[in-house]
């Protein structure tokens, strides 16, 4: 089974895609052919399956899942991009870092500001992806356009593609670095978990958060005002953990889900294998937090 992410990382300039100018080398790196690449990048054809999933906290999430061959090539590209070393403040998508690690970096703080990028993937346009490959990776224009068409659907990053998480970070790396710099300059801690921003410290100034929001707006994105949270002098809910007061704890909801899984497993009948898998998953998730 092929690894989804490389064991070691390197500087962006050491990527095999950096300053790439040869279409022949591109298809070689992606383990495909030029003919297949042309077909997979052809936006006039249907390349995705579509459906809608319910979010845990309400609302719908539209899913665009690439067909098998497109997914295979996208997965290879994602593997290459995951080879680029990301900053320490990024916890997803990074191999070896989890939502628990994200919570741990804030556990000794007393003030928190939690922000969320609204409709992050749909807002990450094909033009932005072209710009990343052209200006940051310094690929030739035809290479940049070909790669953007390969990973985008209907003009933006699709939810359900293996390349979307890493590209969503890389395409906005300048913005994330600026946000991190604003937080550090104010004596705060910043971490990023996908599209969730956590800023913490002994105190958080409104002027600091306004600077951070301006960076987001400057790049054509928006903060989801419904999910913005300010917490003082008590633990905060940070990416599936309760962090603060020197500890990282399991949320009450996860305690209840674990108890429910145990009770269901103890009840006779039903699909024992399925119930066992649910219980093991809940237990592993709880242990990850409790051992932090």
Coordinates of C-alpha atoms in Angstrom, one line a residue:
X1 CA 0.0 0.0 0.0
X2 CA 1.4 3.4 -1.0
X3 CA 2.1 5.9 1.7
X4 CA -0.3 8.9 1.6
X5 CA 2.3 11.3 3.0
X6 CA 6.1 11.3 2.8
X7 CA 8.1 10.4 5.9
X8 CA 10.5 13.3 5.5
X9 CA 9.9 16.9 4.4
X10 CA 12.0 19.5 2.7
X11 CA 12.1 23.2 1.8
X12 CA 9.7 24.3 -1.0
X13 CA 12.6 25.1 -3.3
X14 CA 13.6 21.4 -3.1
X15 CA 10.3 20.2 -4.5
X16 CA 10.4 18.4 -7.8
X17 CA 7.7 20.9 -8.9
X18 CA 9.7 24.0 -8.2
X19 CA 10.6 25.9 -11.3
X20 CA 9.1 23.1 -13.4
X21 CA 8.9 24.0 -17.1
X22 CA 8.6 20.7 -18.8
X23 CA 5.2 19.0 -19.4
X24 CA 7.1 15.8 -20.0
X25 CA 8.6 15.9 -16.5
X26 CA 5.3 16.9 -15.0
X27 CA 3.5 13.8 -16.1
X28 CA 6.5 11.7 -15.1
X29 CA 6.3 13.1 -11.6
X30 CA 2.6 12.4 -11.5
X31 CA 3.0 8.8 -12.7
X32 CA 0.7 9.4 -15.7
X33 CA 0.8 10.3 -19.4
X34 CA 0.3 13.5 -21.3
X35 CA -2.8 12.1 -22.9
X36 CA -4.3 11.1 -19.6
X37 CA -3.3 14.4 -18.1
X38 CA -5.1 16.3 -20.9
X39 CA -8.2 14.2 -20.3
X40 CA -8.2 14.6 -16.5
X41 CA -7.7 18.4 -16.8
X42 CA -10.6 18.7 -19.3
X43 CA -13.3 20.6 -17.4
X44 CA -15.9 20.0 -20.2
X45 CA -16.2 16.4 -18.9
X46 CA -17.8 15.3 -15.7
X47 CA -14.9 14.3 -13.4
X48 CA -16.6 14.2 -10.0
X49 CA -19.4 12.5 -8.1
X50 CA -21.5 14.9 -6.1
X51 CA -23.6 14.6 -2.9
X52 CA -24.4 16.5 0.3
X53 CA -23.4 15.5 3.8
X54 CA -24.9 16.9 7.0
X55 CA -22.4 18.7 9.3
X56 CA -22.3 17.6 12.9
X57 CA -23.1 21.1 14.1
X58 CA -25.8 21.7 11.5
X59 CA -25.9 22.7 7.9
X60 CA -24.9 20.9 4.7
X61 CA -21.5 20.2 3.2
X62 CA -21.4 19.6 -0.5
X63 CA -18.9 16.9 -1.5
X64 CA -17.2 16.6 -4.8
X65 CA -15.4 13.3 -5.0
X66 CA -13.1 12.7 -8.0
X67 CA -13.4 9.7 -10.2
X68 CA -10.8 7.0 -9.6
X69 CA -8.2 7.9 -12.2
X70 CA -8.4 11.6 -11.3
X71 CA -8.2 10.7 -7.6
X72 CA -5.1 8.6 -8.2
X73 CA -3.2 11.4 -10.0
X74 CA -4.5 14.0 -7.4
X75 CA -3.2 11.7 -4.6
X76 CA 0.2 11.6 -6.2
X77 CA 0.3 15.4 -6.5
X78 CA -0.9 15.6 -2.8
X79 CA 2.0 13.3 -1.8
X80 CA 4.5 15.6 -3.6
X81 CA 3.0 18.7 -1.9
X82 CA 3.0 17.1 1.5
X83 CA 6.7 16.8 1.1
X84 CA 7.0 20.6 1.6
X85 CA 7.8 21.4 5.2
X86 CA 5.1 23.5 6.9
X87 CA 5.6 25.9 9.8
X88 CA 5.2 24.7 13.4
X89 CA 2.0 26.7 13.9
X90 CA 0.2 24.4 11.3
X91 CA -1.4 21.3 12.7
X92 CA -3.6 20.2 9.8
X93 CA -2.9 19.0 7.2
X94 CA 0.5 17.8 8.7
X95 CA 1.6 14.2 9.2
X96 CA 2.2 13.4 12.8
X97 CA 0.3 16.4 14.2
X98 CA -3.3 16.0 15.5
X99 CA -6.2 18.0 16.8
X100 CA -4.9 17.1 20.3
X101 CA -1.5 18.6 19.5
X102 CA -3.3 21.7 18.4
X103 CA -5.1 22.0 21.7
X104 CA -2.0 21.3 23.7
X105 CA -0.1 24.4 22.5
X106 CA -2.8 26.6 24.1
X107 CA -3.3 24.7 27.4
X108 CA -1.4 27.2 29.6
X109 CA -3.3 30.2 28.4
X110 CA -6.2 32.1 29.9
X111 CA -7.6 34.1 27.0
X112 CA -8.7 32.6 23.6
X113 CA -10.1 33.9 20.4
X114 CA -11.4 31.2 18.0
X115 CA -11.9 32.1 14.3
X116 CA -13.1 30.1 11.3
X117 CA -12.7 30.9 7.6
X118 CA -16.1 30.9 5.9
X119 CA -16.6 28.5 3.0
X120 CA -12.8 28.1 2.7
X121 CA -12.5 25.6 -0.1
X122 CA -15.2 27.2 -2.4
X123 CA -13.5 30.5 -1.8
X124 CA -10.1 29.2 -2.9
X125 CA -10.4 29.9 -6.6
X126 CA -8.7 28.3 -9.6
X127 CA -7.0 31.7 -10.2
X128 CA -5.5 31.5 -6.7
X129 CA -4.2 28.0 -7.4
X130 CA -2.7 29.1 -10.7
X131 CA -1.0 31.9 -8.8
X132 CA 0.4 29.5 -6.3
X133 CA 2.0 27.3 -8.9
X134 CA 3.1 30.3 -11.0
X135 CA 4.4 32.7 -8.4
X136 CA 5.3 30.5 -5.4
X137 CA 6.4 27.3 -7.1
X138 CA 7.6 29.3 -10.1
X139 CA 6.3 26.8 -12.6
X140 CA 5.8 27.9 -16.2
X141 CA 2.4 29.3 -17.0
X142 CA 1.2 26.3 -18.9
X143 CA 2.2 24.0 -16.1
X144 CA 0.5 26.1 -13.5
X145 CA -2.7 26.2 -15.5
X146 CA -2.7 22.5 -16.1
X147 CA -2.2 21.7 -12.4
X148 CA -4.9 24.1 -11.4
X149 CA -7.4 22.5 -13.8
X150 CA -6.4 19.1 -12.5
X151 CA -7.2 20.0 -8.9
X152 CA -10.1 22.4 -9.2
X153 CA -13.8 21.9 -10.0
X154 CA -16.2 24.6 -11.1
X155 CA -13.6 27.2 -10.5
X156 CA -12.5 26.4 -7.0
X157 CA -11.1 23.6 -4.7
X158 CA -13.6 20.8 -4.3
X159 CA -14.4 19.3 -0.9
X160 CA -13.6 15.6 -1.3
X161 CA -10.3 15.9 -3.3
X162 CA -7.0 14.7 -1.7
X163 CA -5.2 17.8 -2.9
X164 CA -7.6 20.4 -1.5
X165 CA -6.4 20.4 2.2
X166 CA -2.7 20.9 1.4
X167 CA -3.4 23.4 -1.4
X168 CA -5.8 25.4 0.7
X169 CA -2.9 26.0 3.1
X170 CA -0.1 26.5 0.5
X171 CA -2.1 28.9 -1.7
X172 CA -2.5 31.2 1.3
X173 CA 0.8 30.6 3.0
X174 CA 1.7 34.4 2.8
X175 CA -1.6 35.2 4.6
X176 CA -1.0 32.5 7.3
X177 CA 2.6 33.8 7.9
X178 CA 1.3 37.4 8.3
X179 CA -1.4 36.3 10.8
X180 CA 1.2 34.3 12.8
X181 CA 3.5 37.4 12.8
X182 CA 0.6 39.6 14.1
X183 CA -0.1 37.2 16.9
X184 CA 3.6 36.8 17.9
X185 CA 4.1 40.6 17.9
X186 CA 1.2 40.9 20.4
X187 CA 2.6 38.2 22.7
X188 CA 0.0 35.7 21.7
X189 CA 0.1 32.0 20.5
X190 CA -1.4 31.2 17.1
X191 CA -2.2 27.8 15.6
X192 CA -4.0 26.7 12.4
X193 CA -6.0 23.5 12.1
X194 CA -7.4 23.4 8.5
X195 CA -9.6 26.5 8.5
X196 CA -9.8 26.9 12.3
X197 CA -7.7 29.7 13.7
X198 CA -6.9 29.8 17.5
X199 CA -5.2 32.8 19.1
X200 CA -4.4 32.6 22.8
X201 CA -2.5 34.4 25.5
X202 CA -2.7 36.1 28.9
X203 CA -4.8 38.6 27.1
X204 CA -5.8 39.3 23.5
X205 CA -6.2 42.8 22.1
X206 CA -9.1 43.6 19.8
X207 CA -6.6 45.5 17.6
X208 CA -4.6 42.3 17.2
X209 CA -7.7 40.4 16.0
X210 CA -8.6 43.2 13.7
X211 CA -5.2 43.0 12.1
X212 CA -5.7 39.3 11.6
X213 CA -9.1 39.8 10.1
X214 CA -7.7 42.4 7.7
X215 CA -5.2 39.9 6.4
X216 CA -8.1 37.4 5.8
X217 CA -10.2 40.1 4.0
X218 CA -7.2 41.2 2.0
X219 CA -6.9 37.8 0.4
X220 CA -10.6 37.7 -0.6
X221 CA -11.7 35.4 2.3
X222 CA -14.2 36.0 5.1
X223 CA -14.4 35.2 8.8
X224 CA -17.5 33.2 9.8
X225 CA -19.0 35.6 12.3
X226 CA -21.3 32.9 13.7
X227 CA -18.4 30.8 14.8
X228 CA -16.2 33.5 16.3
X229 CA -15.7 32.9 20.0
X230 CA -13.9 34.8 22.8
X231 CA -13.1 33.0 26.0
X232 CA -11.6 34.5 29.2
X233 CA -10.4 32.9 32.5
X234 CA -11.8 29.4 31.6
X235 CA -10.9 26.5 29.3
X236 CA -11.9 26.8 25.7
X237 CA -13.2 24.3 23.1
X238 CA -10.3 24.1 20.7
X239 CA -10.6 21.6 17.8
X240 CA -12.3 18.8 19.7
X241 CA -10.5 19.4 23.0
X242 CA -11.1 21.4 26.1
X243 CA -7.9 23.3 26.7
X244 CA -6.8 25.8 29.4
X245 CA -5.8 25.9 33.0
X246 CA -2.7 23.8 32.2
X247 CA -4.7 20.8 30.9
X248 CA -6.3 19.3 27.8
X249 CA -9.5 17.5 28.5
X250 CA -12.2 15.5 26.7
X251 CA -15.4 17.4 25.9
X252 CA -18.5 16.3 27.6
X253 CA -20.0 15.3 24.2
X254 CA -17.1 12.8 23.6
X255 CA -17.6 11.4 27.2
X256 CA -21.2 10.8 26.3
X257 CA -20.4 9.2 22.9
X258 CA -17.9 6.9 24.6
X259 CA -20.4 5.9 27.2
X260 CA -23.1 5.3 24.5
X261 CA -20.7 3.1 22.5
X262 CA -19.9 1.0 25.6
X263 CA -23.5 0.6 26.4
X264 CA -24.4 -0.4 22.8
X265 CA -21.5 -2.9 22.7
X266 CA -22.7 -4.5 25.9
X267 CA -26.3 -4.8 24.6
X268 CA -27.0 -8.3 23.0
X269 CA -27.6 -8.6 19.3
X270 CA -26.9 -6.2 16.5
X271 CA -23.8 -6.1 14.3
X272 CA -21.1 -6.9 16.8
X273 CA -18.3 -6.1 14.5
X274 CA -19.6 -2.7 13.7
X275 CA -20.3 -2.0 17.4
X276 CA -16.8 -3.1 18.3
X277 CA -15.3 -0.8 15.6
X278 CA -17.3 2.1 17.0
X279 CA -16.2 1.4 20.5
X280 CA -12.5 1.0 19.6
X281 CA -12.6 4.3 17.6
X282 CA -14.3 6.2 20.5
X283 CA -11.8 4.7 23.0
X284 CA -8.8 5.5 20.9
X285 CA -10.0 9.1 20.4
X286 CA -10.6 9.5 24.2
X287 CA -7.2 8.1 25.1
X288 CA -5.4 10.4 22.7
X289 CA -6.9 13.4 24.6
X290 CA -6.5 11.9 28.1
X291 CA -2.9 11.1 27.6
X292 CA -2.0 14.6 26.3

